[in-house]
Short mmCIF file of C-alpha atoms and ligand atoms in Angstrom, two decimals:
data_model
loop_
_atom_site.label_atom_id
_atom_site.label_comp_id
_atom_site.label_asym_id
_atom_site.label_seq_id
_atom_site.Cartn_x
_atom_site.Cartn_y
_atom_site.Cartn_z
CA MET A 1 -310.19 120.32 -117.44
CA ASN A 2 -309.01 122.40 -114.48
CA LEU A 3 -309.56 125.97 -115.66
CA THR A 4 -308.96 127.39 -112.18
CA ASN A 5 -305.27 127.09 -112.98
CA ALA A 6 -304.20 130.29 -114.82
CA ARG A 7 -301.65 128.51 -117.04
CA VAL A 8 -304.17 125.89 -118.18
CA ALA A 9 -306.83 128.53 -118.86
CA ALA A 10 -304.24 130.64 -120.73
CA ALA A 11 -303.09 127.68 -122.85
CA LEU A 12 -306.66 126.90 -123.89
CA ILE A 13 -307.53 130.53 -124.62
CA LEU A 14 -304.36 130.98 -126.66
CA ALA A 15 -304.90 127.77 -128.63
CA SER A 16 -308.33 129.18 -129.60
CA VAL A 17 -306.79 132.52 -130.60
CA LEU A 18 -304.14 130.71 -132.71
CA ASN A 19 -307.01 128.84 -134.37
CA LYS A 20 -308.61 132.24 -135.07
CA ASP A 21 -311.53 131.27 -132.87
CA GLY A 22 -312.39 134.53 -131.10
CA SER A 23 -310.36 137.48 -129.87
CA LEU A 24 -308.37 137.67 -126.65
CA THR A 25 -310.74 140.36 -125.34
CA THR A 26 -313.74 138.07 -125.79
CA HIS A 27 -312.04 135.08 -124.17
CA LEU A 28 -310.67 137.08 -121.24
CA HIS A 29 -314.06 138.68 -120.68
CA ALA A 30 -315.53 135.18 -120.27
CA HIS A 31 -312.91 134.50 -117.56
CA ARG A 32 -313.22 137.88 -115.81
CA GLN A 33 -314.11 136.21 -112.47
CA HIS A 34 -311.04 133.94 -112.59
CA GLN A 35 -309.29 133.68 -109.20
CA GLN A 36 -305.91 134.38 -110.81
CA TYR A 37 -307.16 136.89 -113.35
CA SER A 38 -304.08 139.17 -113.23
CA LEU A 39 -301.74 136.26 -113.96
CA LEU A 40 -304.07 134.94 -116.66
CA GLN A 41 -304.18 138.36 -118.33
CA GLU A 42 -300.42 138.85 -118.06
CA LEU A 43 -299.75 135.41 -119.59
CA CYS A 44 -302.21 135.92 -122.46
CA PHE A 45 -301.07 139.44 -123.34
CA GLY A 46 -297.37 138.57 -123.08
CA PHE A 47 -297.81 135.43 -125.19
CA CYS A 48 -299.53 137.37 -128.00
CA ARG A 49 -297.12 140.32 -127.76
CA TRP A 50 -294.05 138.07 -128.11
CA TYR A 51 -295.52 135.09 -129.97
CA PHE A 52 -293.36 135.41 -133.10
CA GLN A 53 -290.20 135.57 -130.97
CA LEU A 54 -291.20 132.77 -128.57
CA ASP A 55 -292.18 130.54 -131.49
CA ALA A 56 -288.79 131.07 -133.17
CA ILE A 57 -287.08 130.13 -129.88
CA LEU A 58 -289.23 127.02 -129.55
CA GLN A 59 -288.34 125.95 -133.08
CA THR A 60 -284.63 126.06 -132.25
CA LEU A 61 -285.22 123.96 -129.11
CA MET A 62 -287.39 121.22 -130.64
CA GLU A 63 -286.36 118.69 -133.21
CA LYS A 64 -289.82 118.43 -134.78
CA PRO A 65 -292.87 120.67 -134.56
CA MET A 66 -295.80 119.74 -132.30
CA ARG A 67 -298.76 117.96 -133.90
CA GLY A 68 -301.79 120.16 -134.64
CA LYS A 69 -303.92 118.32 -132.05
CA ASP A 70 -301.38 119.26 -129.36
CA LEU A 71 -301.63 123.00 -129.91
CA ASP A 72 -302.55 123.35 -126.22
CA VAL A 73 -299.21 121.74 -125.24
CA LYS A 74 -297.37 124.02 -127.66
CA CYS A 75 -299.10 126.98 -125.97
CA LEU A 76 -297.92 125.71 -122.56
CA LEU A 77 -294.36 125.49 -123.89
CA LEU A 78 -294.53 129.04 -125.25
CA LEU A 79 -296.05 130.25 -121.97
CA GLY A 80 -293.16 128.58 -120.14
CA LEU A 81 -290.65 130.39 -122.36
CA TYR A 82 -292.47 133.68 -121.82
CA GLN A 83 -292.29 133.28 -118.05
CA LEU A 84 -288.58 132.43 -118.14
CA LYS A 85 -287.71 135.21 -120.56
CA GLU A 86 -289.91 138.12 -119.50
CA LEU A 87 -291.45 137.59 -116.05
CA ARG A 88 -289.96 137.82 -112.61
CA ILE A 89 -291.37 134.44 -111.56
CA PRO A 90 -288.43 132.35 -110.21
CA ASP A 91 -287.23 129.91 -112.91
CA HIS A 92 -287.90 126.75 -110.87
CA ALA A 93 -291.46 127.86 -110.05
CA ALA A 94 -292.18 128.81 -113.68
CA ILE A 95 -290.96 125.41 -114.88
CA ASN A 96 -292.65 123.33 -112.16
CA GLU A 97 -296.00 125.08 -112.53
CA THR A 98 -295.93 124.80 -116.32
CA VAL A 99 -294.98 121.11 -116.17
CA LYS A 100 -297.82 120.47 -113.66
CA SER A 101 -300.27 122.15 -116.04
CA ALA A 102 -299.76 119.33 -118.57
CA THR A 103 -301.48 116.93 -116.14
CA LEU A 104 -304.32 119.40 -115.65
CA LEU A 105 -304.65 119.59 -119.43
CA LYS A 106 -305.03 115.79 -119.31
CA LYS A 107 -301.80 115.35 -121.27
CA PRO A 108 -299.42 113.97 -118.63
CA TRP A 109 -297.23 112.51 -121.42
CA ALA A 110 -296.13 116.11 -122.17
CA LYS A 111 -294.60 116.67 -118.70
CA GLY A 112 -291.18 115.32 -119.66
CA LEU A 113 -291.19 117.24 -122.93
CA ILE A 114 -292.07 120.56 -121.26
CA ASN A 115 -289.55 120.02 -118.47
CA GLY A 116 -286.80 119.10 -120.96
CA VAL A 117 -287.42 121.98 -123.38
CA LEU A 118 -287.67 124.65 -120.67
CA ARG A 119 -284.52 123.42 -118.88
CA GLN A 120 -282.67 123.30 -122.17
CA TYR A 121 -283.69 126.92 -122.78
CA LEU A 122 -282.36 127.92 -119.35
CA ARG A 123 -279.01 126.30 -120.15
CA GLN A 124 -278.68 127.73 -123.66
CA GLN A 125 -280.58 131.01 -123.22
CA ILE A 126 -277.83 133.37 -124.39
CA GLU A 127 -276.97 131.48 -127.57
CA VAL A 128 -280.60 130.69 -128.44
CA ASN A 129 -281.71 134.31 -127.95
CA ALA A 130 -278.79 135.60 -130.03
CA LYS A 131 -279.55 133.14 -132.82
CA THR A 132 -283.28 133.87 -133.07
CA ASP A 133 -282.70 137.60 -132.75
CA GLN A 134 -281.10 137.63 -136.20
CA ASP A 135 -284.45 136.94 -137.81
CA PRO A 136 -286.43 140.23 -138.05
CA ILE A 137 -289.75 138.42 -137.54
CA ALA A 138 -288.49 137.09 -134.20
CA HIS A 139 -286.61 140.25 -133.26
CA TYR A 140 -289.57 142.57 -133.84
CA ALA A 141 -292.16 139.92 -132.92
CA HIS A 142 -294.50 140.77 -135.79
CA PRO A 143 -295.82 138.57 -138.62
CA SER A 144 -293.90 138.90 -141.84
CA TRP A 145 -296.71 140.59 -143.85
CA MET A 146 -297.23 143.23 -141.16
CA LEU A 147 -293.52 143.87 -140.83
CA ASP A 148 -293.30 144.41 -144.62
CA GLN A 149 -296.28 146.77 -144.69
CA ILE A 150 -295.03 148.87 -141.79
CA GLN A 151 -291.44 149.01 -143.11
CA ASN A 152 -292.58 149.96 -146.63
CA GLN A 153 -295.18 152.50 -145.59
CA TRP A 154 -293.30 154.15 -142.75
CA SER A 155 -289.67 154.05 -143.84
CA GLN A 156 -288.70 156.82 -141.37
CA HIS A 157 -290.69 155.53 -138.42
CA TRP A 158 -291.04 151.75 -138.67
CA GLN A 159 -288.68 150.82 -135.83
CA GLU A 160 -290.37 153.20 -133.38
CA ILE A 161 -293.77 151.86 -134.46
CA LEU A 162 -292.75 148.22 -133.90
CA THR A 163 -291.19 149.03 -130.53
CA ALA A 164 -294.30 150.93 -129.46
CA ASN A 165 -296.48 148.01 -130.62
CA ASN A 166 -294.57 145.70 -128.26
CA SER A 167 -294.71 148.07 -125.30
CA ARG A 168 -297.27 148.02 -122.50
CA PRO A 169 -299.88 150.69 -123.21
CA PRO A 170 -300.40 153.57 -120.80
CA MET A 171 -303.77 154.07 -119.13
CA THR A 172 -305.11 157.37 -120.44
CA LEU A 173 -308.08 159.24 -119.05
CA ARG A 174 -310.31 161.85 -120.60
CA VAL A 175 -311.26 164.43 -118.03
CA ASN A 176 -314.89 165.50 -118.36
CA LEU A 177 -314.30 169.20 -118.94
CA SER A 178 -318.02 169.92 -118.68
CA LYS A 179 -317.81 168.92 -114.99
CA THR A 180 -314.26 169.78 -113.86
CA SER A 181 -310.96 171.16 -115.12
CA ARG A 182 -307.95 169.01 -115.97
CA GLN A 183 -305.93 170.84 -113.30
CA ASP A 184 -308.52 170.01 -110.62
CA TYR A 185 -308.70 166.40 -111.71
CA LEU A 186 -304.91 166.03 -111.64
CA HIS A 187 -305.10 167.38 -108.09
CA LYS A 188 -307.79 164.84 -107.16
CA LEU A 189 -305.61 162.03 -108.52
CA GLN A 190 -302.68 163.30 -106.48
CA GLN A 191 -304.84 163.40 -103.34
CA ALA A 192 -305.87 159.80 -104.05
CA GLY A 193 -302.18 158.87 -104.16
CA LEU A 194 -302.18 158.25 -107.94
CA SER A 195 -299.36 159.88 -109.84
CA SER A 196 -300.25 161.18 -113.26
CA HIS A 197 -299.43 163.83 -115.82
CA ALA A 198 -301.26 165.87 -118.45
CA GLY A 199 -301.20 164.84 -122.12
CA SER A 200 -299.71 167.22 -124.65
CA LEU A 201 -302.04 166.69 -127.64
CA SER A 202 -305.50 166.95 -126.13
CA ASP A 203 -306.47 169.41 -123.38
CA SER A 204 -308.56 166.72 -121.65
CA ALA A 205 -305.96 163.92 -121.57
CA VAL A 206 -304.32 162.62 -118.40
CA TYR A 207 -301.84 159.73 -118.26
CA LEU A 208 -301.73 157.58 -115.13
CA ASP A 209 -298.18 156.54 -114.28
CA VAL A 210 -299.52 153.14 -113.19
CA PRO A 211 -302.77 151.66 -114.59
CA GLN A 212 -305.56 151.39 -112.00
CA PRO A 213 -308.95 149.70 -111.79
CA VAL A 214 -311.53 152.33 -112.80
CA ALA A 215 -313.29 151.88 -109.46
CA ASP A 216 -310.23 153.46 -107.79
CA LEU A 217 -310.32 156.61 -109.93
CA PRO A 218 -311.71 159.65 -108.12
CA GLY A 219 -315.21 160.52 -109.34
CA PHE A 220 -315.33 157.79 -111.98
CA THR A 221 -318.86 156.70 -111.12
CA GLN A 222 -319.94 160.35 -111.01
CA GLY A 223 -318.62 160.83 -114.56
CA LEU A 224 -315.59 163.04 -113.85
CA CYS A 225 -313.48 161.01 -116.26
CA SER A 226 -313.54 158.22 -118.83
CA VAL A 227 -310.86 155.88 -120.09
CA GLN A 228 -309.89 156.94 -123.62
CA ASP A 229 -306.67 157.12 -125.54
CA GLU A 230 -305.32 160.60 -126.22
CA ALA A 231 -305.46 160.28 -130.03
CA SER A 232 -309.20 159.50 -129.91
CA GLN A 233 -309.69 162.55 -127.72
CA LEU A 234 -308.77 164.76 -130.69
CA VAL A 235 -311.83 163.65 -132.66
CA ALA A 236 -314.46 165.82 -130.96
CA SER A 237 -312.56 169.08 -131.54
CA LEU A 238 -311.93 168.21 -135.22
CA LEU A 239 -315.70 167.93 -135.70
CA GLU A 240 -316.07 171.72 -135.17
CA LEU A 241 -319.22 171.25 -133.11
CA ALA A 242 -321.69 174.08 -132.53
CA PRO A 243 -325.11 174.48 -130.83
CA GLY A 244 -328.11 173.34 -132.86
CA GLN A 245 -326.25 170.87 -135.07
CA ARG A 246 -327.62 167.47 -136.03
CA VAL A 247 -324.75 165.01 -135.58
CA LEU A 248 -324.36 161.37 -136.60
CA ASP A 249 -321.83 159.12 -134.89
CA SER A 250 -321.76 156.06 -137.14
CA CYS A 251 -319.89 152.95 -135.93
CA ALA A 252 -320.26 154.34 -132.43
CA ALA A 253 -319.85 151.45 -129.97
CA PRO A 254 -318.69 151.36 -127.21
CA GLY A 255 -319.35 155.07 -127.28
CA GLY A 256 -316.05 156.68 -126.34
CA LYS A 257 -316.42 159.36 -128.97
CA THR A 258 -320.21 159.63 -128.64
CA SER A 259 -319.87 160.67 -125.01
CA HIS A 260 -316.97 163.02 -125.73
CA ILE A 261 -319.01 164.80 -128.43
CA LEU A 262 -321.80 165.36 -125.88
CA GLU A 263 -319.37 166.57 -123.21
CA CYS A 264 -317.92 169.08 -125.67
CA GLU A 265 -321.20 170.45 -127.02
CA GLU A 266 -324.22 170.28 -124.72
CA SER A 267 -326.60 172.13 -127.07
CA LEU A 268 -326.67 169.88 -130.12
CA ALA A 269 -330.09 169.57 -131.76
CA GLN A 270 -329.61 165.80 -131.96
CA LEU A 271 -326.95 163.13 -131.73
CA ILE A 272 -327.66 159.76 -133.30
CA ALA A 273 -325.22 156.96 -132.48
CA ILE A 274 -325.38 153.88 -134.75
CA ASP A 275 -323.70 150.55 -134.41
CA MET A 276 -324.61 147.19 -135.91
CA ASP A 277 -323.41 145.18 -132.91
CA LYS A 278 -326.13 144.92 -130.26
CA SER A 279 -323.97 143.89 -127.32
CA ARG A 280 -321.35 146.54 -128.06
CA SER A 281 -324.17 149.10 -128.35
CA GLU A 282 -325.27 148.28 -124.81
CA ARG A 283 -321.89 149.64 -123.72
CA ILE A 284 -322.75 153.01 -125.33
CA ARG A 285 -325.83 153.17 -123.09
CA GLU A 286 -323.79 152.25 -119.98
CA ASN A 287 -321.18 154.90 -120.76
CA LEU A 288 -323.78 157.59 -121.41
CA ASP A 289 -325.71 156.71 -118.23
CA ARG A 290 -322.59 156.96 -116.07
CA LEU A 291 -321.79 160.37 -117.56
CA GLY A 292 -325.42 161.59 -117.31
CA LEU A 293 -325.66 162.09 -121.09
CA SER A 294 -328.17 161.00 -123.70
CA ALA A 295 -328.19 160.24 -127.40
CA GLU A 296 -330.48 158.40 -129.76
CA LEU A 297 -329.07 154.90 -130.10
CA VAL A 298 -329.75 152.89 -133.25
CA ILE A 299 -328.72 149.31 -133.94
CA ALA A 300 -328.39 149.09 -137.71
CA ASP A 301 -326.06 148.75 -140.63
CA ALA A 302 -324.83 152.30 -141.12
CA ALA A 303 -324.04 151.47 -144.75
CA ASP A 304 -327.75 150.96 -145.44
CA PRO A 305 -329.29 154.38 -144.62
CA ARG A 306 -332.71 153.30 -145.96
CA SER A 307 -333.02 151.02 -142.92
CA TRP A 308 -332.54 153.77 -140.31
CA TRP A 309 -332.40 157.29 -141.81
CA ASP A 310 -335.33 159.77 -141.76
CA GLU A 311 -333.77 161.68 -144.69
CA VAL A 312 -333.04 164.78 -142.62
CA ALA A 313 -329.40 165.52 -143.45
CA PHE A 314 -326.68 165.84 -140.81
CA ASP A 315 -324.42 168.84 -140.21
CA ARG A 316 -321.67 166.58 -138.91
CA ILE A 317 -320.90 162.91 -139.44
CA LEU A 318 -318.23 160.99 -137.60
CA LEU A 319 -317.28 157.81 -139.44
CA ASP A 320 -314.97 155.86 -137.12
CA VAL A 321 -314.55 152.87 -139.39
CA PRO A 322 -313.98 149.22 -138.47
CA CYS A 323 -310.35 148.56 -139.42
CA SER A 324 -307.28 146.35 -139.01
CA ALA A 325 -306.60 148.07 -135.66
CA THR A 326 -302.89 148.19 -136.50
CA GLY A 327 -302.62 151.44 -134.51
CA VAL A 328 -303.66 149.76 -131.26
CA ILE A 329 -301.61 146.55 -131.35
CA ARG A 330 -300.10 147.21 -127.93
CA ARG A 331 -303.65 147.20 -126.47
CA HIS A 332 -304.76 144.20 -128.56
CA PRO A 333 -301.61 142.19 -129.31
CA ASP A 334 -303.72 139.27 -130.60
CA ILE A 335 -304.19 141.37 -133.76
CA LYS A 336 -300.75 140.08 -134.76
CA LEU A 337 -302.15 136.52 -134.65
CA LEU A 338 -305.67 137.11 -135.93
CA ARG A 339 -305.19 139.40 -138.91
CA SER A 340 -303.76 138.44 -142.27
CA ALA A 341 -302.76 140.44 -145.35
CA ALA A 342 -305.79 139.05 -147.17
CA ASP A 343 -308.11 140.79 -144.67
CA LEU A 344 -307.02 144.23 -145.83
CA ASP A 345 -308.89 144.21 -149.15
CA GLN A 346 -312.08 143.09 -147.48
CA ILE A 347 -311.79 145.74 -144.74
CA LYS A 348 -311.10 148.44 -147.33
CA THR A 349 -314.27 147.45 -149.26
CA VAL A 350 -316.36 147.80 -146.07
CA GLN A 351 -314.78 151.18 -145.29
CA LEU A 352 -315.42 152.53 -148.76
CA LYS A 353 -319.00 151.28 -148.71
CA LEU A 354 -319.65 153.01 -145.38
CA LEU A 355 -318.10 156.24 -146.62
CA ARG A 356 -320.06 156.24 -149.89
CA SER A 357 -323.37 155.40 -148.23
CA LEU A 358 -323.09 157.88 -145.39
CA TRP A 359 -322.03 160.69 -147.70
CA SER A 360 -325.64 160.92 -148.90
CA CYS A 361 -326.71 161.69 -145.31
CA LEU A 362 -324.48 164.79 -145.02
CA LYS A 363 -325.88 168.30 -145.60
CA PRO A 364 -324.30 170.48 -148.28
CA GLY A 365 -321.78 172.56 -146.34
CA GLY A 366 -321.58 169.79 -143.75
CA LEU A 367 -318.43 168.12 -142.44
CA MET A 368 -317.59 164.43 -142.31
CA LEU A 369 -314.67 163.21 -140.21
CA TYR A 370 -313.31 159.83 -141.33
CA THR A 371 -311.16 158.18 -138.65
CA SER A 372 -309.54 154.81 -138.04
CA CYS A 373 -307.21 153.19 -135.54
CA SER A 374 -305.15 151.81 -138.42
CA ILE A 375 -301.72 152.97 -139.52
CA LEU A 376 -301.99 151.33 -142.95
CA ARG A 377 -302.50 153.64 -145.93
CA GLN A 378 -304.83 151.17 -147.71
CA GLU A 379 -307.47 151.82 -145.04
CA ASN A 380 -306.85 155.53 -144.75
CA GLU A 381 -305.68 157.82 -147.52
CA GLU A 382 -306.27 155.19 -150.21
CA VAL A 383 -309.94 154.87 -149.22
CA ILE A 384 -310.25 158.66 -149.29
CA ALA A 385 -308.51 158.87 -152.70
CA LEU A 386 -310.89 156.27 -154.19
CA PHE A 387 -313.87 158.10 -152.72
CA LEU A 388 -312.79 161.53 -153.97
CA GLU A 389 -312.22 160.15 -157.49
CA HIS A 390 -315.95 159.56 -157.90
CA ASN A 391 -317.47 162.30 -155.74
CA ASN A 392 -317.24 165.77 -157.23
CA ASN A 393 -319.19 167.27 -154.35
CA ALA A 394 -316.61 166.19 -151.76
CA LYS A 395 -313.64 168.33 -150.77
CA HIS A 396 -310.70 167.25 -148.65
CA GLU A 397 -309.92 169.80 -145.92
CA ALA A 398 -306.33 169.69 -144.71
CA ILE A 399 -305.93 169.33 -140.93
CA THR A 400 -303.42 171.89 -139.76
CA ALA A 401 -301.95 170.71 -136.49
CA ASP A 402 -298.62 170.42 -134.75
CA TRP A 403 -299.12 166.69 -134.18
CA GLY A 404 -298.86 163.66 -136.42
CA VAL A 405 -297.73 163.13 -139.98
CA LYS A 406 -299.38 164.98 -142.85
CA CYS A 407 -300.58 162.49 -145.47
CA ARG A 408 -301.74 163.07 -149.04
CA PHE A 409 -305.22 163.15 -147.51
CA GLY A 410 -305.66 163.56 -143.76
CA ARG A 411 -303.25 163.24 -140.87
CA GLN A 412 -301.76 160.20 -139.13
CA LEU A 413 -300.69 159.81 -135.53
CA LEU A 414 -298.35 156.89 -135.00
CA PRO A 415 -298.29 154.85 -131.77
CA ALA A 416 -295.82 156.24 -129.25
CA ILE A 417 -294.34 154.48 -126.22
CA ALA A 418 -296.13 155.84 -123.13
CA GLY A 419 -298.05 158.17 -125.45
CA GLN A 420 -300.97 158.01 -127.88
CA ASP A 421 -302.22 155.15 -130.04
CA GLY A 422 -301.86 155.12 -133.82
CA PHE A 423 -304.86 156.93 -135.29
CA TYR A 424 -305.87 158.44 -138.66
CA PHE A 425 -308.06 161.52 -139.24
CA CYS A 426 -309.43 162.98 -142.47
CA LYS A 427 -311.86 165.87 -142.90
CA LEU A 428 -314.21 166.03 -145.87
CA THR A 429 -316.70 168.80 -146.58
CA LYS A 430 -319.70 168.63 -148.90
CA LEU A 431 -319.85 171.29 -151.56
C1 SAM B 1 -313.60 151.33 -134.32
S1 SAM B 1 -315.01 150.68 -133.58
C2 SAM B 1 -315.81 152.16 -133.05
C3 SAM B 1 -315.30 152.78 -131.78
C4 SAM B 1 -316.19 153.90 -131.31
N1 SAM B 1 -316.37 154.92 -132.31
C5 SAM B 1 -315.71 154.55 -130.01
O1 SAM B 1 -315.07 155.60 -130.07
O2 SAM B 1 -315.97 154.01 -128.93
C6 SAM B 1 -315.93 150.24 -134.98
C7 SAM B 1 -317.38 149.88 -134.73
O3 SAM B 1 -318.02 149.78 -136.00
C8 SAM B 1 -319.10 148.89 -135.86
N2 SAM B 1 -319.52 148.57 -137.24
C9 SAM B 1 -318.85 147.85 -138.17
N3 SAM B 1 -319.53 147.84 -139.33
C10 SAM B 1 -320.65 148.58 -139.13
C11 SAM B 1 -321.76 148.93 -139.96
N4 SAM B 1 -321.84 148.54 -141.22
N5 SAM B 1 -322.73 149.69 -139.41
C12 SAM B 1 -322.67 150.09 -138.13
N6 SAM B 1 -321.65 149.78 -137.30
C13 SAM B 1 -320.65 149.04 -137.80
C14 SAM B 1 -318.52 147.77 -135.04
O4 SAM B 1 -319.55 147.04 -134.39
C15 SAM B 1 -317.65 148.56 -134.05
O5 SAM B 1 -318.35 148.77 -132.85
#
């Protein structure tokens, strides 16, 4: 198989994602040295972002669905439609290159089919688009269960959420305020010819007008900035850090919040960062090394404190739970293909278990911050409600802020076009 061709590599990656065999991030990481990496990335992200729309279009163009064993050919067809509909590649080049890819996939019989379907789409584009656009799943390009959840839970905001989910995410930086000021860093970016502007929620956030490789950011290797969404940058200040505290960052990898905590408070007594994933934990070390920071890293199941805890209670615990990631769909559009409604119950059980287990590690008078990059209430306020029902020594502390939506428990930021990701925050204190 000729994987040096970006369309062939994309078709194979996407067939794996549709088979729920690995995430897009993992597959793209394996191809990071690909000669046509930008095109490969563009094709894969666009395909996932618009899959439910492209698939509806394909169904109107084909008399019968593709056989399961030809999922790779179906992916080529959808990639062809994506190029014709959304990219500035000339139509003839998009069609020719996609048709040629069938031979490279060792399925030359599909050349005529791909050529015919893509040319038919070009001829009937206006009518076909208008027809498929009437179906909300195709129009909003989200799976039906997710569309229902978002519409039901966010009746005032659902259209903005879905539009933001389908937008290209901004590249947001966190200026290291222990080394420089945001004003100075904005100036450095300007001198480097990179236009940018300050965020409005966090005093360390800077938005680049055009995403850049990190190597091109001034002072990146010296630790002047990190890449982090603006919503996540609010976490450290909500922890109310002070010198001498013992802090636990559970579920810490790749360490975005671990490093921010250390930048914000240099005189902590101790910071322990736990994650159960060894390879993701290595990224915490890399991030800390670049920023010249240190923390105690533990690879363990945070929900089993007997395996890692010395029984000295923490003043602060950050619990940034694993979740559906429905607040960061624009950064990981494969979530729309990989997640199902059935996953939510299982995720909620894990979240509740982590919360209940880690509660025992918090000092009386201590503060736990529960956060997630989900916008679904089952993983956020419902977890907190279940927890509070059985824990008389836990008190919910309202977050007073001029951002986000106040929930029964905690506060929710929703994803915004060119702004922050969707993110949930809830403060709990121990009586
Ligand atoms: C949302 S990510 C954390 C992001 C991180 N806090 C940051 O800001 O960079 C969730 C993490 O939880 C970890 N995780 C999931 N279940 C865990 C468990 N039981 N114990 C420890 N870590 C866990 C995953 O490996 C994943 O790295």
